Amino acid sequence: MRIAQVAPLTEAVPPKLYGGTERVVHWLTEELVALGHDVTLFASGDSLTSAKLDAAWPKALRLDGSVRDPNALHIVMLERVLQKCDNEEFDLLHFHLDYYPFSLFSRQPTPFITTLHGRLDLPEHQPVFTTFASVPVVSISDSQRRPVPQANWINTIHHGLPERLLTPLPVKPSYLAVLGRIAPEKGVDRAIRIALRCGLPLKIAAKVDVADQDYFNDVIRPMMDHPSIEFIGEIGDQQKSEFLSGARALLLPLDWPEPFGLVMIEAMACGTPVIAYDRGSVPEIIDDGLTGFIVDDEDTAVAAVGRLSGLDRRAVRARFEARFTARRMALDYLAAYQSLIEAREPRIKLVSAGE
């Protein structure tokens, strides 16, 4: 199959450090190539891929201070995709750009699908999915799609990561962990309070976006004065196995409808249980009492920490292997691609017959 994967230009594919969507695109692309498919990746020029790379801009936009209008470059990239469609270079297009391609690519014949990676519960999303109710989309959790039932949902396909990317290391878990991004909705302040109440060290490996700098300075930084709280900063995949294997649990006291939460399956890959608030996708990812605990507040989170010794870290890893590998994700997407191509073929034949 000839497949186009169209990624955001915000980060390289894969990103150097933080970047959820671009990491998923990378893992999916590599699996599709390994399965024998002809894949073209539309992404920034500093991306690394086994597929053919089509770069609309030489450098990831987050690292390129010269770019002030990222929308302009994404429009250029979409035009490059369309020109290749005009030459019939692809059997299917797979977008990871939210609703950007909906209008333009609804007006051309190549089958396309969009994976929606973000939250969909904002009021402005309603007219988008009502206007483009026939555009095929994939959700990354069932909870993500609830605010917009009018969308043309093809499937829910949970993320997966390469089976050997992160693995359990033979270290004694000794601390609680936070991984990802420091923002109000991620609840890092709650994680600190939970760790302090449990009398356990907390290590925070997370980035701080410019938009969240005030929250970090005003709320989080003062809470880090305690000697048992350690701020590591942003880490890459190379450091995650050691960081997560050394944690008794990953804390995820969310305060928003998390569409998926890659950090949960990253922890599971290392055999590390997750203690997460019951928000968004959490009940779909965590098997309560097996791969972690789903809690409602700080009190129940503290109680869950006390029950961690009853979990088998080998069973956590086994559940990851059964549910959240990149190969499983790629096979699910291939099934979705095939169904779209087969649905489009009868229409093409009917048009040809009518001519």
Coordinates of N, CA, C and O in Angstrom, one line a residue, residues 125-207:
H125 N -15.4 23.4 18.7 CA -15.3 22.2 18.0 C -16.7 21.7 17.4 O -16.7 21.0 16.4
Q126 N -17.8 22.2 18.0 CA -19.1 21.7 17.6 C -19.3 22.1 16.1 O -19.7 21.2 15.3
P127 N -19.2 23.3 15.7 CA -19.5 23.6 14.3 C -18.5 22.9 13.3 O -18.9 22.6 12.2
V128 N -17.3 22.7 13.7 CA -16.3 22.0 12.8 C -16.8 20.6 12.5 O -16.9 20.2 11.3
F129 N -17.2 19.8 13.5 CA -17.6 18.5 13.3 C -19.0 18.3 12.8 O -19.4 17.3 12.2
T130 N -19.8 19.4 12.9 CA -21.1 19.4 12.3 C -21.0 19.7 10.8 O -21.6 19.0 9.9
T131 N -20.1 20.6 10.5 CA -19.9 21.0 9.1 C -19.2 19.9 8.3 O -19.6 19.6 7.1
F132 N -18.3 19.2 8.9 CA -17.5 18.1 8.2 C -17.9 16.8 8.8 O -17.1 15.9 9.1
A133 N -19.2 16.5 8.9 CA -19.7 15.3 9.5 C -19.4 14.0 8.7 O -19.6 12.9 9.3
S134 N -19.0 14.2 7.5 CA -18.7 13.0 6.7 C -17.3 12.7 6.6 O -16.9 11.6 6.0
V135 N -16.4 13.5 7.1 CA -15.0 13.3 7.1 C -14.6 12.1 8.0 O -14.9 12.2 9.2
P136 N -13.9 11.1 7.6 CA -13.6 10.0 8.4 C -12.5 10.3 9.4 O -11.4 10.8 9.1
V137 N -12.7 10.0 10.7 CA -11.8 10.4 11.8 C -11.6 9.2 12.7 O -12.5 8.4 12.8
V138 N -10.4 9.1 13.3 CA -10.1 8.1 14.3 C -9.9 8.8 15.7 O -9.2 9.8 15.7
S139 N -10.4 8.2 16.7 CA -10.2 8.7 18.0 C -9.1 7.9 18.7 O -8.9 6.7 18.4
I140 N -8.4 8.4 19.6 CA -7.3 7.7 20.3 C -7.9 7.2 21.7 O -7.1 6.5 22.4
S141 N -9.1 7.5 22.0 CA -9.8 6.8 23.1 C -11.3 7.0 22.9 O -11.7 8.0 22.2
D142 N -12.1 6.2 23.5 CA -13.6 6.4 23.4 C -14.0 7.6 24.1 O -14.9 8.3 23.6
S143 N -13.4 8.0 25.2 CA -13.8 9.2 25.9 C -13.5 10.4 25.1 O -14.3 11.4 25.2
Q144 N -12.5 10.4 24.3 CA -12.2 11.6 23.5 C -13.3 12.0 22.5 O -13.6 13.2 22.3
R145 N -14.1 11.0 22.0 CA -15.1 11.3 21.0 C -16.4 11.7 21.6 O -17.3 12.2 20.9
R146 N -16.6 11.6 22.9 CA -18.0 11.9 23.5 C -18.5 13.3 23.2 O -19.7 13.4 23.0
P147 N -17.7 14.3 23.3 CA -18.2 15.7 23.0 C -18.7 15.9 21.6 O -19.5 16.8 21.4
V148 N -18.3 15.1 20.6 CA -18.7 15.4 19.3 C -19.2 14.1 18.6 O -18.6 13.5 17.7
P149 N -20.3 13.6 19.1 CA -20.9 12.3 18.5 C -21.3 12.4 17.1 O -21.4 11.4 16.4
Q150 N -21.4 13.6 16.6 CA -21.8 13.8 15.2 C -20.7 13.6 14.2 O -20.9 13.5 13.0
A151 N -19.4 13.4 14.7 CA -18.3 13.2 13.8 C -18.4 11.8 13.2 O -19.0 10.9 13.7
N152 N -17.7 11.6 12.1 CA -17.8 10.3 11.4 C -16.6 9.4 11.9 O -15.6 9.2 11.3
W153 N -16.9 8.8 13.1 CA -15.9 8.0 13.7 C -15.7 6.7 13.0 O -16.7 5.9 13.0
I154 N -14.6 6.4 12.6 CA -14.3 5.1 11.9 C -13.9 4.1 12.9 O -14.3 2.9 12.8
N155 N -13.1 4.5 13.9 CA -12.6 3.5 14.9 C -12.0 4.3 16.1 O -11.6 5.5 15.9
T156 N -11.8 3.6 17.2 CA -10.9 4.1 18.2 C -9.7 3.2 18.2 O -9.8 2.0 18.2
I157 N -8.5 3.8 18.0 CA -7.2 3.1 18.0 C -6.3 3.7 19.0 O -5.8 4.8 18.9
H158 N -6.1 2.9 20.1 CA -5.2 3.3 21.1 C -3.8 3.4 20.6 O -3.4 2.6 19.8
H159 N -3.0 4.3 21.2 CA -1.6 4.4 20.8 C -0.8 3.2 21.2 O -1.2 2.4 22.2
G160 N 0.3 3.0 20.6 CA 1.2 1.9 21.0 C 2.6 2.4 20.8 O 2.9 3.3 20.0
L161 N 3.6 1.8 21.5 CA 5.0 2.1 21.3 C 5.8 0.9 21.1 O 5.3 -0.2 21.4
P162 N 7.0 1.0 20.4 CA 7.7 -0.2 20.1 C 8.0 -1.1 21.3 O 8.3 -0.6 22.4
E163 N 7.9 -2.4 21.1 CA 7.9 -3.3 22.3 C 9.1 -3.2 23.1 O 9.1 -3.4 24.3
R164 N 10.3 -3.0 22.4 CA 11.5 -3.0 23.2 C 12.1 -1.5 23.4 O 13.2 -1.4 23.8
L165 N 11.3 -0.5 23.1 CA 11.8 0.8 23.3 C 12.1 1.1 24.8 O 13.1 1.7 25.1
L166 N 11.1 0.8 25.6 CA 11.3 0.9 27.1 C 11.1 -0.4 27.7 O 10.1 -1.2 27.4
T167 N 12.0 -0.8 28.6 CA 11.9 -2.1 29.3 C 12.2 -2.0 30.8 O 12.9 -1.1 31.2
P168 N 11.7 -2.9 31.5 CA 12.0 -2.9 33.0 C 13.5 -3.1 33.2 O 14.1 -4.0 32.6
L169 N 14.1 -2.4 34.1 CA 15.5 -2.6 34.5 C 15.5 -3.1 35.9 O 14.6 -2.9 36.8
P170 N 16.6 -3.9 36.2 CA 16.7 -4.5 37.6 C 17.2 -3.6 38.6 O 18.3 -3.7 39.1
V171 N 16.3 -2.6 39.0 CA 16.6 -1.7 40.1 C 15.5 -1.7 41.1 O 14.4 -2.2 40.8
K172 N 15.8 -1.3 42.3 CA 14.8 -1.3 43.4 C 14.0 0.0 43.3 O 14.6 1.0 43.5
P173 N 12.7 -0.1 43.1 CA 11.9 1.1 43.0 C 11.9 1.8 44.4 O 11.7 1.2 45.4
S174 N 12.1 3.1 44.4 CA 12.2 3.8 45.7 C 11.5 5.2 45.8 O 11.5 5.8 46.8
Y175 N 10.9 5.6 44.7 CA 10.3 7.0 44.7 C 9.1 7.0 43.8 O 8.8 6.0 43.1
L176 N 8.3 8.0 44.0 CA 7.2 8.3 43.1 C 7.6 9.2 41.9 O 8.6 9.9 42.1
A177 N 6.9 9.1 40.8 CA 7.4 9.8 39.6 C 6.3 10.6 38.9 O 5.1 10.2 39.0
V178 N 6.7 11.7 38.3 CA 5.9 12.5 37.4 C 6.7 12.6 36.1 O 7.9 12.9 36.1
L179 N 6.0 12.4 35.0 CA 6.6 12.4 33.7 C 5.8 13.2 32.7 O 4.6 13.0 32.6
G180 N 6.4 14.0 31.8 CA 5.7 14.6 30.7 C 5.8 16.1 30.7 O 6.8 16.7 30.3
R181 N 4.8 16.8 31.2 CA 4.7 18.3 31.0 C 4.1 18.9 32.3 O 3.1 18.4 32.8
I182 N 4.7 20.0 32.7 CA 4.1 20.7 33.9 C 3.1 21.7 33.4 O 3.5 22.7 32.7
A183 N 1.9 21.5 33.8 CA 0.8 22.4 33.4 C -0.3 22.2 34.4 O -0.4 21.1 35.1
P184 N -1.2 23.2 34.6 CA -2.3 23.0 35.6 C -3.1 21.8 35.5 O -3.4 21.1 36.5
E185 N -3.4 21.4 34.2 CA -4.3 20.3 34.0 C -3.6 18.9 34.3 O -4.3 17.9 34.5
K186 N -2.3 18.9 34.4 CA -1.5 17.7 34.7 C -1.4 17.4 36.2 O -1.0 16.3 36.6
G187 N -1.7 18.4 37.0 CA -1.8 18.2 38.4 C -0.5 17.9 39.1 O -0.5 17.2 40.1
V188 N 0.6 18.6 38.7 CA 1.9 18.3 39.4 C 1.8 18.8 40.8 O 2.5 18.2 41.7
D189 N 1.1 19.9 41.1 CA 1.0 20.3 42.5 C 0.3 19.3 43.4 O 0.7 19.0 44.5
R190 N -0.7 18.6 42.8 CA -1.3 17.5 43.5 C -0.4 16.3 43.7 O -0.4 15.7 44.8
A191 N 0.4 16.0 42.7 CA 1.4 14.9 42.8 C 2.4 15.2 44.0 O 2.7 14.3 44.7
I192 N 2.8 16.4 44.1 CA 3.7 16.8 45.2 C 3.1 16.6 46.5 O 3.7 16.0 47.4
R193 N 1.8 17.0 46.7 CA 1.2 16.9 47.9 C 1.0 15.4 48.3 O 1.1 15.0 49.4
I194 N 0.6 14.6 47.3 CA 0.4 13.1 47.5 C 1.7 12.5 48.0 O 1.8 11.7 49.0
A195 N 2.8 12.8 47.3 CA 4.1 12.3 47.7 C 4.5 12.7 49.1 O 5.0 11.9 49.9
L196 N 4.3 14.0 49.5 CA 4.7 14.4 50.8 C 3.8 13.7 51.9 O 4.3 13.4 52.9
R197 N 2.5 13.6 51.6 CA 1.7 12.9 52.5 C 2.1 11.4 52.7 O 1.9 10.8 53.8
C198 N 2.6 10.8 51.7 CA 3.1 9.4 51.8 C 4.5 9.3 52.4 O 4.9 8.2 52.6
G199 N 5.2 10.4 52.5 CA 6.5 10.3 53.0 C 7.5 9.7 52.1 O 8.5 9.1 52.5
L200 N 7.3 9.8 50.8 CA 8.1 9.3 49.7 C 8.7 10.4 48.9 O 8.1 11.4 48.6
P201 N 10.0 10.1 48.4 CA 10.5 11.1 47.4 C 9.7 11.2 46.2 O 9.1 10.2 45.7
L202 N 9.7 12.3 45.5 CA 9.1 12.5 44.2 C 10.1 13.0 43.2 O 10.8 14.0 43.5
K203 N 10.2 12.4 42.1 CA 11.1 12.9 41.0 C 10.2 13.3 39.8 O 9.3 12.6 39.4
I204 N 10.5 14.5 39.4 CA 9.6 15.2 38.3 C 10.5 15.3 37.1 O 11.4 16.2 37.0
A205 N 10.2 14.5 36.0 CA 10.9 14.7 34.8 C 9.9 15.2 33.8 O 9.1 14.5 33.2
A206 N 9.9 16.5 33.6 CA 8.9 17.2 32.8 C 9.4 18.5 32.2 O 10.3 19.1 32.7
K207 N 8.8 18.9 31.1 CA 9.1 20.1 30.4 C 8.2 21.2 30.9 O 7.1 20.9 31.4

